[in-house]
Short mmCIF file of C-alpha atoms and ligand atoms in Angstrom, two decimals:
data_model
loop_
_atom_site.label_atom_id
_atom_site.label_comp_id
_atom_site.label_asym_id
_atom_site.label_seq_id
_atom_site.Cartn_x
_atom_site.Cartn_y
_atom_site.Cartn_z
CA UNK A 1 57.98 72.32 123.29
CA UNK A 2 56.93 74.80 120.63
CA UNK A 3 53.26 75.77 120.70
CA UNK A 4 51.23 76.72 117.62
CA UNK A 5 47.73 78.10 117.14
CA UNK A 6 45.51 75.46 115.57
CA UNK A 7 43.89 77.61 112.88
CA UNK A 8 40.71 79.45 113.68
CA UNK A 9 40.01 77.31 116.75
CA UNK A 10 42.46 79.68 118.45
CA UNK A 11 43.68 76.74 120.59
CA UNK A 12 47.37 76.72 121.37
CA UNK A 13 48.75 73.19 120.99
CA UNK A 14 52.14 71.50 121.07
CA UNK A 15 53.54 70.62 117.64
CA UNK A 16 53.88 67.04 118.83
CA UNK A 17 50.47 65.47 119.46
CA UNK A 18 50.22 62.18 121.35
CA UNK A 19 48.44 59.58 119.20
CA UNK A 20 46.90 56.97 121.51
CA UNK A 21 45.91 54.32 118.92
CA UNK A 22 49.09 52.20 119.35
CA UNK A 23 48.74 51.87 123.13
CA UNK A 24 45.15 50.65 122.92
CA UNK A 25 43.69 47.18 122.39
CA UNK A 26 44.04 47.32 118.58
CA UNK A 27 47.82 47.35 118.84
CA UNK A 28 50.10 47.17 121.90
CA UNK A 29 47.19 46.59 124.34
CA UNK A 30 48.84 48.38 127.25
CA UNK A 31 46.82 48.48 130.44
CA UNK A 32 45.15 51.81 131.25
CA UNK A 33 47.70 52.24 134.05
CA UNK A 34 50.69 51.66 131.73
CA UNK A 35 49.24 53.89 129.02
CA UNK A 36 48.25 56.48 131.59
CA UNK A 37 51.82 56.66 132.91
CA UNK A 38 53.13 57.31 129.38
CA UNK A 39 50.50 59.98 128.76
CA UNK A 40 51.31 61.72 132.03
CA UNK A 41 55.02 61.61 131.19
CA UNK A 42 54.26 63.20 127.82
CA UNK A 43 52.18 65.96 129.43
CA UNK A 44 55.00 66.68 131.83
CA UNK A 45 57.38 66.89 128.85
CA UNK A 46 55.25 69.66 127.29
CA UNK A 47 52.90 67.74 124.98
CA UNK A 48 49.46 69.34 125.33
CA UNK A 49 47.23 67.53 122.83
CA UNK A 50 46.01 63.91 122.98
CA UNK A 51 44.43 62.22 119.97
CA UNK A 52 41.99 59.36 120.36
CA UNK A 53 38.85 57.93 118.74
CA UNK A 54 35.77 55.93 119.63
CA UNK A 55 37.44 53.00 117.84
CA UNK A 56 40.80 53.14 119.60
CA UNK A 57 39.73 51.90 123.04
CA UNK A 58 42.11 54.35 124.72
CA UNK A 59 39.68 56.45 126.77
CA UNK A 60 40.65 54.59 129.99
CA UNK A 61 44.36 55.23 129.30
CA UNK A 62 43.71 58.94 128.79
CA UNK A 63 41.52 59.17 131.86
CA UNK A 64 44.26 57.55 133.94
CA UNK A 65 46.91 59.84 132.44
CA UNK A 66 45.11 63.13 133.00
CA UNK A 67 43.67 62.34 136.45
CA UNK A 68 44.41 65.33 138.65
CA UNK A 69 46.42 67.06 135.90
CA UNK A 70 45.94 70.83 135.99
CA UNK A 71 48.12 71.88 133.04
CA UNK A 72 47.15 72.85 129.52
CA UNK A 73 45.32 70.03 127.73
CA UNK A 74 43.40 69.50 124.48
CA UNK A 75 41.65 66.17 123.88
CA UNK A 76 40.56 65.16 120.40
CA UNK A 77 38.29 62.24 119.59
CA UNK A 78 36.61 60.90 116.46
CA UNK A 79 33.37 59.18 115.61
CA UNK A 80 33.08 56.69 112.74
CA UNK A 81 29.27 56.73 113.14
CA UNK A 82 27.22 56.27 109.97
CA UNK A 83 24.28 58.32 111.31
CA UNK A 84 23.39 61.13 113.70
CA UNK A 85 22.08 58.98 116.55
CA UNK A 86 25.22 56.83 116.64
CA UNK A 87 27.42 59.94 116.47
CA UNK A 88 25.62 61.35 119.50
CA UNK A 89 26.02 58.08 121.40
CA UNK A 90 29.74 58.00 120.56
CA UNK A 91 30.26 61.51 121.90
CA UNK A 92 28.21 60.79 125.02
CA UNK A 93 30.29 57.68 125.66
CA UNK A 94 33.49 59.67 125.18
CA UNK A 95 32.36 62.27 127.70
CA UNK A 96 31.42 59.55 130.17
CA UNK A 97 34.58 57.44 129.81
CA UNK A 98 36.92 60.41 129.74
CA UNK A 99 35.11 61.94 132.73
CA UNK A 100 34.75 65.34 131.05
CA UNK A 101 31.94 67.77 130.36
CA UNK A 102 33.28 68.69 126.95
CA UNK A 103 35.56 67.12 124.35
CA UNK A 104 37.71 69.88 122.84
CA UNK A 105 37.61 68.62 119.24
CA UNK A 106 35.59 65.78 117.70
CA UNK A 107 36.27 64.67 114.15
CA UNK A 108 33.95 63.02 111.72
CA UNK A 109 36.20 59.93 111.39
CA UNK A 110 35.86 59.54 107.66
CA UNK A 111 39.21 58.08 106.74
CA UNK A 112 38.01 56.21 103.67
CA UNK A 113 34.81 58.08 102.88
CA UNK A 114 35.33 59.90 99.58
CA UNK A 115 32.93 62.74 100.32
CA UNK A 116 31.99 63.00 104.00
CA UNK A 117 30.04 66.20 103.27
CA UNK A 118 27.61 64.04 101.27
CA UNK A 119 27.95 60.55 102.79
CA UNK A 120 28.23 61.67 106.45
CA UNK A 121 26.33 64.95 106.29
CA UNK A 122 24.01 63.99 109.15
CA UNK A 123 27.00 63.04 111.32
CA UNK A 124 28.60 66.43 110.72
CA UNK A 125 25.27 68.12 111.49
CA UNK A 126 24.94 66.10 114.72
CA UNK A 127 28.45 67.10 115.79
CA UNK A 128 27.72 70.77 115.07
CA UNK A 129 24.56 70.50 117.16
CA UNK A 130 26.53 69.01 120.04
CA UNK A 131 29.05 71.83 119.65
CA UNK A 132 26.16 74.30 120.06
CA UNK A 133 25.05 72.36 123.17
CA UNK A 134 28.55 72.77 124.62
CA UNK A 135 29.49 69.08 124.53
CA UNK A 136 32.13 69.61 121.83
CA UNK A 137 34.49 72.55 121.47
CA UNK A 138 35.17 72.33 117.72
CA UNK A 139 34.21 69.98 114.88
CA UNK A 140 36.84 68.45 112.64
CA UNK A 141 37.38 65.91 109.89
CA UNK A 142 39.92 63.09 109.66
CA UNK A 143 40.54 61.78 106.17
CA UNK A 144 42.83 59.88 103.82
CA UNK A 145 41.40 61.73 100.77
CA UNK A 146 42.96 64.77 99.10
CA UNK A 147 39.53 65.70 97.71
CA UNK A 148 38.03 65.79 101.23
CA UNK A 149 40.82 68.09 102.45
CA UNK A 150 40.12 70.37 99.51
CA UNK A 151 36.39 70.34 100.21
CA UNK A 152 36.88 71.02 103.94
CA UNK A 153 38.67 74.25 103.01
CA UNK A 154 35.32 75.50 101.69
CA UNK A 155 33.44 74.51 104.87
CA UNK A 156 34.30 76.97 107.67
CA UNK A 157 32.26 74.94 110.18
CA UNK A 158 35.02 72.31 109.95
CA UNK A 159 37.67 74.03 112.03
CA UNK A 160 40.29 71.26 112.12
CA UNK A 161 41.41 68.71 109.53
CA UNK A 162 43.45 65.63 110.40
CA UNK A 163 44.85 64.42 107.06
CA UNK A 164 47.03 61.44 106.22
CA UNK A 165 50.41 62.49 104.87
CA UNK A 166 53.82 60.87 104.73
CA UNK A 167 56.78 61.23 102.42
CA UNK A 168 55.96 58.12 100.38
CA UNK A 169 52.25 58.92 100.06
CA UNK A 170 51.40 55.49 101.48
CA UNK A 171 47.71 55.33 102.37
CA UNK A 172 46.61 58.45 100.44
CA UNK A 173 43.70 57.19 98.39
CA UNK A 174 43.34 59.64 95.53
CA UNK A 175 46.78 60.96 94.69
CA UNK A 176 50.37 61.57 95.69
CA UNK A 177 52.11 63.03 98.73
CA UNK A 178 52.81 66.18 96.71
CA UNK A 179 49.12 66.58 95.85
CA UNK A 180 48.06 66.01 99.47
CA UNK A 181 50.63 68.51 100.74
CA UNK A 182 49.33 71.13 98.27
CA UNK A 183 45.76 70.52 99.48
CA UNK A 184 46.91 70.80 103.11
CA UNK A 185 48.65 74.09 102.40
CA UNK A 186 45.53 75.54 100.73
CA UNK A 187 43.26 74.25 103.52
CA UNK A 188 45.46 75.81 106.21
CA UNK A 189 45.49 79.08 104.25
CA UNK A 190 41.68 79.13 104.55
CA UNK A 191 42.09 79.22 108.35
CA UNK A 192 41.62 75.53 109.13
CA UNK A 193 43.78 73.97 111.83
CA UNK A 194 45.82 71.03 110.49
CA UNK A 195 47.51 68.26 112.41
CA UNK A 196 48.86 65.36 110.38
CA UNK A 197 48.51 61.62 110.86
CA UNK A 198 50.55 58.61 109.69
CA UNK A 199 53.83 60.47 109.24
CA UNK A 200 55.41 57.02 109.66
CA UNK A 201 52.73 55.31 107.52
CA UNK A 202 51.43 53.21 110.38
CA UNK A 203 54.95 52.09 111.33
CA UNK A 204 56.04 51.21 107.79
CA UNK A 205 58.56 54.08 107.71
CA UNK A 206 60.01 53.49 111.15
CA UNK A 207 63.48 52.72 109.83
CA UNK A 208 63.65 56.29 108.50
CA UNK A 209 61.64 57.89 111.31
CA UNK A 210 63.66 61.09 111.67
CA UNK A 211 63.61 61.83 107.96
CA UNK A 212 59.92 60.95 107.70
CA UNK A 213 58.89 63.12 110.65
CA UNK A 214 61.05 65.98 109.34
CA UNK A 215 59.30 65.78 105.97
CA UNK A 216 55.82 66.21 107.49
CA UNK A 217 56.92 68.87 110.00
CA UNK A 218 58.38 70.89 107.14
CA UNK A 219 55.22 70.96 105.02
CA UNK A 220 53.53 74.36 104.72
CA UNK A 221 50.26 74.46 106.63
CA UNK A 222 50.96 71.53 108.98
CA UNK A 223 50.52 72.99 112.46
CA UNK A 224 51.19 69.78 114.39
CA UNK A 225 51.87 66.06 113.91
CA UNK A 226 50.32 63.16 115.82
CA UNK A 227 52.64 60.28 116.68
CA UNK A 228 51.97 57.11 118.60
CA UNK A 229 54.64 56.48 121.25
CA UNK A 230 55.08 53.42 123.43
CA UNK A 231 57.93 54.21 125.83
CA UNK A 232 59.28 57.11 127.85
CA UNK A 233 62.47 56.97 125.74
CA UNK A 234 60.43 57.38 122.56
CA UNK A 235 58.48 60.30 124.07
CA UNK A 236 61.63 62.07 125.20
CA UNK A 237 63.41 61.51 121.87
CA UNK A 238 60.46 62.92 119.93
CA UNK A 239 60.00 65.86 122.32
CA UNK A 240 63.65 66.73 121.78
CA UNK A 241 63.39 66.31 118.01
CA UNK A 242 60.30 68.53 117.84
CA UNK A 243 61.67 71.11 120.30
CA UNK A 244 65.20 71.63 119.07
CA UNK A 245 65.74 69.32 116.11
CA UNK A 246 68.30 67.62 118.32
CA UNK A 247 68.83 63.90 118.52
CA UNK A 248 70.77 61.46 120.61
CA UNK A 249 72.19 59.16 117.90
CA UNK A 250 72.33 56.12 120.20
CA UNK A 251 68.70 56.48 121.28
CA UNK A 252 67.46 57.01 117.73
CA UNK A 253 69.50 54.13 116.40
CA UNK A 254 67.80 51.95 118.97
CA UNK A 255 64.33 53.35 118.19
CA UNK A 256 64.78 52.95 114.46
CA UNK A 257 66.10 49.41 114.72
CA UNK A 258 63.36 48.06 116.98
CA UNK A 259 62.18 44.53 116.42
CA UNK A 260 59.20 44.86 114.17
CA UNK A 261 56.32 42.64 113.16
CA UNK A 262 53.57 42.78 110.61
CA UNK A 263 50.29 43.27 112.38
CA UNK A 264 47.00 42.66 110.63
CA UNK A 265 44.00 43.94 112.60
CA UNK A 266 42.00 40.82 111.95
CA UNK A 267 38.81 42.21 113.48
CA UNK A 268 38.55 44.76 110.66
CA UNK A 269 39.76 42.51 107.81
CA UNK A 270 37.07 42.22 105.13
CA UNK A 271 38.77 39.27 103.45
CA UNK A 272 38.90 41.12 100.13
CA UNK A 273 42.32 39.62 99.34
CA UNK A 274 43.78 42.78 97.81
CA UNK A 275 46.87 42.53 100.02
CA UNK A 276 47.75 39.01 98.83
CA UNK A 277 49.07 39.83 95.32
CA UNK A 278 50.75 42.99 96.69
CA UNK A 279 53.23 40.75 98.51
CA UNK A 280 55.83 39.67 95.99
CA UNK A 281 57.34 37.41 98.66
CA UNK A 282 54.20 35.28 98.89
CA UNK A 283 53.91 35.89 102.65
CA UNK A 284 50.18 36.60 102.67
CA UNK A 285 47.23 34.30 102.17
CA UNK A 286 43.56 34.21 103.09
CA UNK A 287 42.68 31.74 105.83
CA UNK A 288 39.00 31.55 106.78
CA UNK A 289 38.47 34.85 104.90
CA UNK A 290 41.09 36.69 106.94
CA UNK A 291 44.51 37.82 105.73
CA UNK A 292 47.30 35.85 107.40
CA UNK A 293 51.05 36.43 107.29
CA UNK A 294 53.81 33.84 107.18
CA UNK A 295 56.37 35.59 109.39
CA UNK A 296 59.11 33.31 108.12
CA UNK A 297 58.78 34.82 104.66
CA UNK A 298 57.72 38.39 105.43
CA UNK A 299 60.53 40.92 104.97
CA UNK A 300 58.59 43.78 106.55
CA UNK A 301 58.77 45.88 103.42
CA UNK A 302 55.33 47.31 104.13
CA UNK A 303 54.05 47.18 100.55
CA UNK A 304 50.95 45.24 101.56
CA UNK A 305 49.96 48.09 103.92
CA UNK A 306 49.50 50.40 100.98
CA UNK A 307 47.35 47.84 99.16
CA UNK A 308 44.82 47.34 101.96
CA UNK A 309 41.75 49.53 101.46
CA UNK A 310 40.97 49.24 105.19
CA UNK A 311 44.48 50.45 106.17
CA UNK A 312 44.66 47.75 108.82
CA UNK A 313 48.09 46.30 108.08
CA UNK A 314 50.89 47.82 110.06
CA UNK A 315 54.51 47.16 110.74
CA UNK A 316 54.74 47.61 114.50
S1 SF4 B 1 55.43 43.53 104.69
FE1 SF4 B 1 56.22 43.03 102.61
S2 SF4 B 1 56.92 40.91 102.77
FE2 SF4 B 1 55.63 41.27 104.58
S3 SF4 B 1 53.59 40.54 103.98
FE3 SF4 B 1 53.68 42.76 103.53
S4 SF4 B 1 54.33 42.89 101.35
FE4 SF4 B 1 54.79 40.81 102.09
S1 SF4 B 2 43.56 43.95 101.91
FE1 SF4 B 2 43.08 44.42 104.06
S2 SF4 B 2 40.89 43.97 104.26
FE2 SF4 B 2 41.58 42.99 102.37
S3 SF4 B 2 42.15 40.86 102.98
FE3 SF4 B 2 44.02 42.10 103.12
S4 SF4 B 2 44.09 42.81 105.25
FE4 SF4 B 2 42.00 42.11 104.87
#
């Protein structure tokens, strides 16, 4: 597996980063043992960076996967805290649940915050303080905004940016895929480490996974790409794709034709209804102020995912 230096952090990481959101309770709800086995398999295949977040519920899976592991490892987490005290408690919990003395990178998880340098300034300050205390290695920013990527390039204290990018631009809040990729390129040129998220748009681009991953891997300035993976076959196929560009057509055909469902993370649904008119098939409605899908009508086109401001609709 090819290693790259993640900007001015100086950390060497695998180009394929293991995203642990899908294995956690918000999506596939694997047990910590099942998730841990997949994580360990990935580490043994040469993946060296694991991506998680306070919200993902995957700390137990990671802890199980890295237990006794002595190889190269970088763990990244994120805090969605609105204030400094909550940010500190999130990091402390991460340290406790992961069983570590330091988390290598912690992002201000500001996916849908237009200007985290204004709206989450005290969170960023708290993270920098914890970096100085040795509890965090480097401070980063995860975002769906092009403007935030551009602003991060002018903030050298933010050493890593985790931006949303995919070939359709699905989920980018303030512009197109081309505009986000230009911002990423400029941000990386300033010395910031970049690893991309949502190359498959939360599962919506799974039927063109190889093409979609290739698009993001080929963008200037993208050092690495985080992907959620739920089987050893998927891990091995992606490791091979990232390492050599090689594919086993039978395996990929199977991966790209998996049975899929529309998943709405009900817990985070605000009941705003913006997804309902986005579905031209009439598959969505609000029931008790929560979006609900009629699976008999849904054609899994994924258009509703782009309309949801909370980004909580996925094809999985
Ligand atoms: S995936 Fe397509 S068909 Fe299904 S609910 Fe969303 S917009 Fe409608
Ligand atoms: S757009 Fe998102 S938050 Fe709004 S009702 Fe639909 S699923 Fe819920």
